JSON list of C-alpha atoms in Angstrom, two decimals:
[
{"chain": "A", "resi": 1, "resn": "MET", "atom": "CA", "xyz": [-10.99, 12.61, 34.39]},
{"chain": "A", "resi": 2, "resn": "ASP", "atom": "CA", "xyz": [-7.48, 10.65, 33.61]},
{"chain": "A", "resi": 3, "resn": "LYS", "atom": "CA", "xyz": [-7.16, 9.34, 29.72]},
{"chain": "A", "resi": 4, "resn": "LYS", "atom": "CA", "xyz": [-7.05, 5.45, 29.79]},
{"chain": "A", "resi": 5, "resn": "LYS", "atom": "CA", "xyz": [-3.58, 3.86, 28.33]},
{"chain": "A", "resi": 6, "resn": "VAL", "atom": "CA", "xyz": [-3.04, 2.00, 25.42]},
{"chain": "A", "resi": 7, "resn": "LEU", "atom": "CA", "xyz": [0.29, 0.39, 25.13]},
{"chain": "A", "resi": 8, "resn": "ILE", "atom": "CA", "xyz": [0.79, -1.17, 21.73]},
{"chain": "A", "resi": 9, "resn": "VAL", "atom": "CA", "xyz": [3.57, -4.04, 21.56]},
{"chain": "A", "resi": 10, "resn": "ASP", "atom": "CA", "xyz": [4.51, -5.34, 17.99]},
{"chain": "A", "resi": 11, "resn": "ASP", "atom": "CA", "xyz": [7.61, -5.96, 16.26]},
{"chain": "A", "resi": 12, "resn": "GLN", "atom": "CA", "xyz": [6.44, -3.94, 12.92]},
{"chain": "A", "resi": 13, "resn": "ASN", "atom": "CA", "xyz": [6.79, -0.36, 13.31]},
{"chain": "A", "resi": 14, "resn": "GLY", "atom": "CA", "xyz": [3.94, 0.12, 10.54]},
{"chain": "A", "resi": 15, "resn": "ILE", "atom": "CA", "xyz": [1.35, -1.57, 12.87]},
{"chain": "A", "resi": 16, "resn": "ARG", "atom": "CA", "xyz": [2.70, 0.25, 16.05]},
{"chain": "A", "resi": 17, "resn": "VAL", "atom": "CA", "xyz": [2.40, 3.75, 13.80]},
{"chain": "A", "resi": 18, "resn": "LEU", "atom": "CA", "xyz": [-1.29, 2.82, 12.49]},
{"chain": "A", "resi": 19, "resn": "LEU", "atom": "CA", "xyz": [-2.58, 1.54, 15.67]},
{"chain": "A", "resi": 20, "resn": "MET", "atom": "CA", "xyz": [-0.74, 4.75, 17.64]},
{"chain": "A", "resi": 21, "resn": "GLU", "atom": "CA", "xyz": [-2.64, 7.17, 15.44]},
{"chain": "A", "resi": 22, "resn": "VAL", "atom": "CA", "xyz": [-6.00, 5.29, 16.19]},
{"chain": "A", "resi": 23, "resn": "PHE", "atom": "CA", "xyz": [-5.96, 5.34, 19.53]},
{"chain": "A", "resi": 24, "resn": "SER", "atom": "CA", "xyz": [-4.67, 8.80, 19.77]},
{"chain": "A", "resi": 25, "resn": "SER", "atom": "CA", "xyz": [-7.43, 9.95, 18.06]},
{"chain": "A", "resi": 26, "resn": "GLU", "atom": "CA", "xyz": [-10.19, 7.96, 20.06]},
{"chain": "A", "resi": 27, "resn": "GLY", "atom": "CA", "xyz": [-8.39, 9.91, 23.08]},
{"chain": "A", "resi": 28, "resn": "TYR", "atom": "CA", "xyz": [-6.25, 7.57, 24.65]},
{"chain": "A", "resi": 29, "resn": "ALA", "atom": "CA", "xyz": [-2.83, 8.10, 25.77]},
{"chain": "A", "resi": 30, "resn": "THR", "atom": "CA", "xyz": [-0.67, 5.54, 23.76]},
{"chain": "A", "resi": 31, "resn": "PHE", "atom": "CA", "xyz": [2.90, 3.99, 24.55]},
{"chain": "A", "resi": 32, "resn": "GLN", "atom": "CA", "xyz": [4.14, 1.52, 21.90]},
{"chain": "A", "resi": 33, "resn": "ALA", "atom": "CA", "xyz": [7.30, -0.99, 22.33]},
{"chain": "A", "resi": 34, "resn": "SER", "atom": "CA", "xyz": [8.83, -3.27, 20.02]},
{"chain": "A", "resi": 35, "resn": "ASN", "atom": "CA", "xyz": [9.99, -6.09, 22.39]},
{"chain": "A", "resi": 36, "resn": "GLY", "atom": "CA", "xyz": [8.67, -7.74, 25.67]},
{"chain": "A", "resi": 37, "resn": "LYS", "atom": "CA", "xyz": [11.59, -6.12, 27.45]},
{"chain": "A", "resi": 38, "resn": "LEU", "atom": "CA", "xyz": [10.31, -2.62, 26.59]},
{"chain": "A", "resi": 39, "resn": "ALA", "atom": "CA", "xyz": [6.94, -3.29, 27.02]},
{"chain": "A", "resi": 40, "resn": "LEU", "atom": "CA", "xyz": [7.37, -4.64, 30.40]},
{"chain": "A", "resi": 41, "resn": "GLU", "atom": "CA", "xyz": [9.33, -1.24, 31.18]},
{"chain": "A", "resi": 42, "resn": "ILE", "atom": "CA", "xyz": [6.28, 0.82, 30.06]},
{"chain": "A", "resi": 43, "resn": "VAL", "atom": "CA", "xyz": [3.84, -1.44, 32.11]},
{"chain": "A", "resi": 44, "resn": "ARG", "atom": "CA", "xyz": [5.83, -0.89, 35.54]},
{"chain": "A", "resi": 45, "resn": "ASP", "atom": "CA", "xyz": [6.28, 2.95, 34.83]},
{"chain": "A", "resi": 46, "resn": "GLU", "atom": "CA", "xyz": [2.96, 4.16, 32.70]},
{"chain": "A", "resi": 47, "resn": "ALA", "atom": "CA", "xyz": [0.11, 1.35, 34.13]},
{"chain": "A", "resi": 48, "resn": "PRO", "atom": "CA", "xyz": [-1.63, 1.08, 30.95]},
{"chain": "A", "resi": 49, "resn": "ASP", "atom": "CA", "xyz": [-5.01, -0.10, 30.86]},
{"chain": "A", "resi": 50, "resn": "LEU", "atom": "CA", "xyz": [-5.10, -2.06, 28.26]},
{"chain": "A", "resi": 51, "resn": "VAL", "atom": "CA", "xyz": [-2.13, -3.87, 26.17]},
{"chain": "A", "resi": 52, "resn": "LEU", "atom": "CA", "xyz": [-2.20, -4.88, 22.44]},
{"chain": "A", "resi": 53, "resn": "LEU", "atom": "CA", "xyz": [-0.27, -7.64, 22.34]},
{"chain": "A", "resi": 54, "resn": "ASP", "atom": "CA", "xyz": [1.46, -9.24, 19.17]},
{"chain": "A", "resi": 55, "resn": "MET", "atom": "CA", "xyz": [1.50, -13.08, 19.43]},
{"chain": "A", "resi": 56, "resn": "LYS", "atom": "CA", "xyz": [4.87, -13.26, 17.31]},
{"chain": "A", "resi": 57, "resn": "ILE", "atom": "CA", "xyz": [7.77, -11.19, 18.70]},
{"chain": "A", "resi": 58, "resn": "PRO", "atom": "CA", "xyz": [11.63, -11.84, 18.52]},
{"chain": "A", "resi": 59, "resn": "GLY", "atom": "CA", "xyz": [13.20, -12.45, 21.73]},
{"chain": "A", "resi": 60, "resn": "MET", "atom": "CA", "xyz": [10.15, -13.04, 24.41]},
{"chain": "A", "resi": 61, "resn": "ASP", "atom": "CA", "xyz": [7.31, -14.07, 22.53]},
{"chain": "A", "resi": 62, "resn": "GLY", "atom": "CA", "xyz": [3.42, -13.19, 22.98]},
{"chain": "A", "resi": 63, "resn": "LEU", "atom": "CA", "xyz": [2.76, -15.74, 25.61]},
{"chain": "A", "resi": 64, "resn": "GLU", "atom": "CA", "xyz": [5.64, -15.18, 27.84]},
{"chain": "A", "resi": 65, "resn": "ILE", "atom": "CA", "xyz": [4.97, -11.02, 27.97]},
{"chain": "A", "resi": 66, "resn": "LEU", "atom": "CA", "xyz": [1.50, -12.26, 28.53]},
{"chain": "A", "resi": 67, "resn": "LYS", "atom": "CA", "xyz": [2.27, -13.90, 31.43]},
{"chain": "A", "resi": 68, "resn": "HIS", "atom": "CA", "xyz": [4.91, -10.94, 33.16]},
{"chain": "A", "resi": 69, "resn": "LEU", "atom": "CA", "xyz": [2.24, -8.56, 32.57]},
{"chain": "A", "resi": 70, "resn": "LYS", "atom": "CA", "xyz": [-0.28, -10.45, 34.33]},
{"chain": "A", "resi": 71, "resn": "ALA", "atom": "CA", "xyz": [1.79, -10.79, 37.13]},
{"chain": "A", "resi": 72, "resn": "ILE", "atom": "CA", "xyz": [2.97, -7.26, 37.13]},
{"chain": "A", "resi": 73, "resn": "ASN", "atom": "CA", "xyz": [-0.95, -6.22, 37.30]},
{"chain": "A", "resi": 74, "resn": "LYS", "atom": "CA", "xyz": [-3.31, -9.00, 37.19]},
{"chain": "A", "resi": 75, "resn": "GLU", "atom": "CA", "xyz": [-5.98, -6.82, 35.95]},
{"chain": "A", "resi": 76, "resn": "ILE", "atom": "CA", "xyz": [-4.50, -5.50, 33.07]},
{"chain": "A", "resi": 77, "resn": "LYS", "atom": "CA", "xyz": [-6.69, -5.80, 30.08]},
{"chain": "A", "resi": 78, "resn": "VAL", "atom": "CA", "xyz": [-4.92, -7.85, 27.23]},
{"chain": "A", "resi": 79, "resn": "ILE", "atom": "CA", "xyz": [-5.69, -8.00, 23.50]},
{"chain": "A", "resi": 80, "resn": "MET", "atom": "CA", "xyz": [-3.58, -10.47, 21.39]},
{"chain": "A", "resi": 81, "resn": "MET", "atom": "CA", "xyz": [-2.71, -9.94, 17.73]},
{"chain": "A", "resi": 82, "resn": "THR", "atom": "CA", "xyz": [-1.48, -12.52, 15.47]},
{"chain": "A", "resi": 83, "resn": "ALA", "atom": "CA", "xyz": [-0.66, -13.32, 12.20]},
{"chain": "A", "resi": 84, "resn": "TYR", "atom": "CA", "xyz": [-0.83, -16.86, 12.05]},
{"chain": "A", "resi": 85, "resn": "GLY", "atom": "CA", "xyz": [-4.07, -19.03, 13.10]},
{"chain": "A", "resi": 86, "resn": "GLU", "atom": "CA", "xyz": [-2.17, -20.84, 16.00]},
{"chain": "A", "resi": 87, "resn": "LEU", "atom": "CA", "xyz": [-5.25, -21.95, 17.73]},
{"chain": "A", "resi": 88, "resn": "ASP", "atom": "CA", "xyz": [-3.53, -23.93, 20.56]},
{"chain": "A", "resi": 89, "resn": "MET", "atom": "CA", "xyz": [-1.20, -20.41, 21.16]},
{"chain": "A", "resi": 90, "resn": "ILE", "atom": "CA", "xyz": [-4.41, -19.09, 21.19]},
{"chain": "A", "resi": 91, "resn": "LYS", "atom": "CA", "xyz": [-6.23, -20.83, 23.50]},
{"chain": "A", "resi": 92, "resn": "GLU", "atom": "CA", "xyz": [-3.38, -20.76, 25.98]},
{"chain": "A", "resi": 93, "resn": "ALA", "atom": "CA", "xyz": [-3.25, -17.09, 25.79]},
{"chain": "A", "resi": 94, "resn": "THR", "atom": "CA", "xyz": [-6.76, -17.18, 26.82]},
{"chain": "A", "resi": 95, "resn": "ASP", "atom": "CA", "xyz": [-5.97, -19.33, 29.77]},
{"chain": "A", "resi": 96, "resn": "HIS", "atom": "CA", "xyz": [-3.44, -16.88, 30.80]},
{"chain": "A", "resi": 97, "resn": "GLY", "atom": "CA", "xyz": [-6.01, -13.72, 30.93]},
{"chain": "A", "resi": 98, "resn": "ALA", "atom": "CA", "xyz": [-5.82, -12.47, 27.28]},
{"chain": "A", "resi": 99, "resn": "LEU", "atom": "CA", "xyz": [-9.71, -11.20, 26.71]},
{"chain": "A", "resi": 100, "resn": "MET", "atom": "CA", "xyz": [-9.72, -11.68, 22.69]},
{"chain": "A", "resi": 101, "resn": "HIS", "atom": "CA", "xyz": [-7.43, -11.92, 19.70]},
{"chain": "A", "resi": 102, "resn": "PHE", "atom": "CA", "xyz": [-7.55, -10.43, 16.59]},
{"chain": "A", "resi": 103, "resn": "THR", "atom": "CA", "xyz": [-6.24, -12.31, 13.32]},
{"chain": "A", "resi": 104, "resn": "LYS", "atom": "CA", "xyz": [-4.30, -9.96, 10.96]},
{"chain": "A", "resi": 105, "resn": "PRO", "atom": "CA", "xyz": [-4.61, -8.36, 9.21]},
{"chain": "A", "resi": 106, "resn": "PHE", "atom": "CA", "xyz": [-7.29, -7.32, 11.17]},
{"chain": "A", "resi": 107, "resn": "ASP", "atom": "CA", "xyz": [-9.98, -4.89, 10.83]},
{"chain": "A", "resi": 108, "resn": "ILE", "atom": "CA", "xyz": [-9.24, -1.94, 11.95]},
{"chain": "A", "resi": 109, "resn": "ASP", "atom": "CA", "xyz": [-12.62, -0.24, 13.24]},
{"chain": "A", "resi": 110, "resn": "GLU", "atom": "CA", "xyz": [-13.27, -3.86, 14.62]},
{"chain": "A", "resi": 111, "resn": "MET", "atom": "CA", "xyz": [-10.28, -3.43, 16.81]},
{"chain": "A", "resi": 112, "resn": "ARG", "atom": "CA", "xyz": [-11.39, 0.35, 17.94]},
{"chain": "A", "resi": 113, "resn": "MET", "atom": "CA", "xyz": [-14.60, -0.79, 19.08]},
{"chain": "A", "resi": 114, "resn": "ALA", "atom": "CA", "xyz": [-13.41, -3.98, 20.92]},
{"chain": "A", "resi": 115, "resn": "VAL", "atom": "CA", "xyz": [-11.01, -1.21, 22.46]},
{"chain": "A", "resi": 116, "resn": "ASN", "atom": "CA", "xyz": [-13.70, 1.19, 23.58]},
{"chain": "A", "resi": 117, "resn": "MET", "atom": "CA", "xyz": [-15.96, -1.38, 24.51]},
{"chain": "A", "resi": 118, "resn": "GLN", "atom": "CA", "xyz": [-12.91, -2.63, 27.05]},
{"chain": "A", "resi": 119, "resn": "LEU", "atom": "CA", "xyz": [-11.71, 0.68, 28.10]},
{"chain": "A", "resi": 120, "resn": "ARG", "atom": "CA", "xyz": [-15.27, 2.52, 27.90]},
{"chain": "A", "resi": 121, "resn": "GLY", "atom": "CA", "xyz": [-17.45, -0.49, 28.77]},
{"chain": "A", "resi": 122, "resn": "GLY", "atom": "CA", "xyz": [-21.14, 0.82, 28.71]},
{"chain": "A", "resi": 123, "resn": "GLU", "atom": "CA", "xyz": [-20.45, 4.54, 28.79]},
{"chain": "A", "resi": 124, "resn": "SER", "atom": "CA", "xyz": [-21.52, 5.36, 25.21]},
{"chain": "A", "resi": 125, "resn": "ASN", "atom": "CA", "xyz": [-23.14, 3.03, 22.92]},
{"chain": "A", "resi": 126, "resn": "ASN", "atom": "CA", "xyz": [-22.85, 5.31, 20.04]},
{"chain": "A", "resi": 127, "resn": "TRP", "atom": "CA", "xyz": [-20.22, 2.20, 18.48]},
{"chain": "A", "resi": 128, "resn": "TYR", "atom": "CA", "xyz": [-22.95, -0.04, 17.11]},
{"chain": "A", "resi": 129, "resn": "ALA", "atom": "CA", "xyz": [-25.06, 0.22, 13.83]},
{"chain": "A", "resi": 130, "resn": "VAL", "atom": "CA", "xyz": [-28.95, -0.94, 14.49]},
{"chain": "A", "resi": 131, "resn": "GLY", "atom": "CA", "xyz": [-30.39, -2.45, 12.09]},
{"chain": "A", "resi": 132, "resn": "SER", "atom": "CA", "xyz": [-33.91, -1.79, 10.44]}
]
């Protein structure tokens, strides 16, 4: 079975490195981009299954990148990340096909579980703690 591919798009290197490490250790092929132009090239070349996309990126913002991603592949899964609580932008991102969003600083385990759920679906249910 081919490895699922995750693309991390954020202008902050530290966040990209952290997420690359987390998702590589989960068994995904990971790619990173610091701007929209590079992100779109990677989407065309590598066809990632899921994109973690920062809302605020210099040049082309997250919404613009999201629209381009969906134009290239309408099936691509996108999770938005934002450092701000711009509800109008989050709503617009959802209207354009983003699945969910995380506000920075996010809980890395919640992010990991969300990505695993999107990419592995019901394949395994060992990510949930069951209360007694």
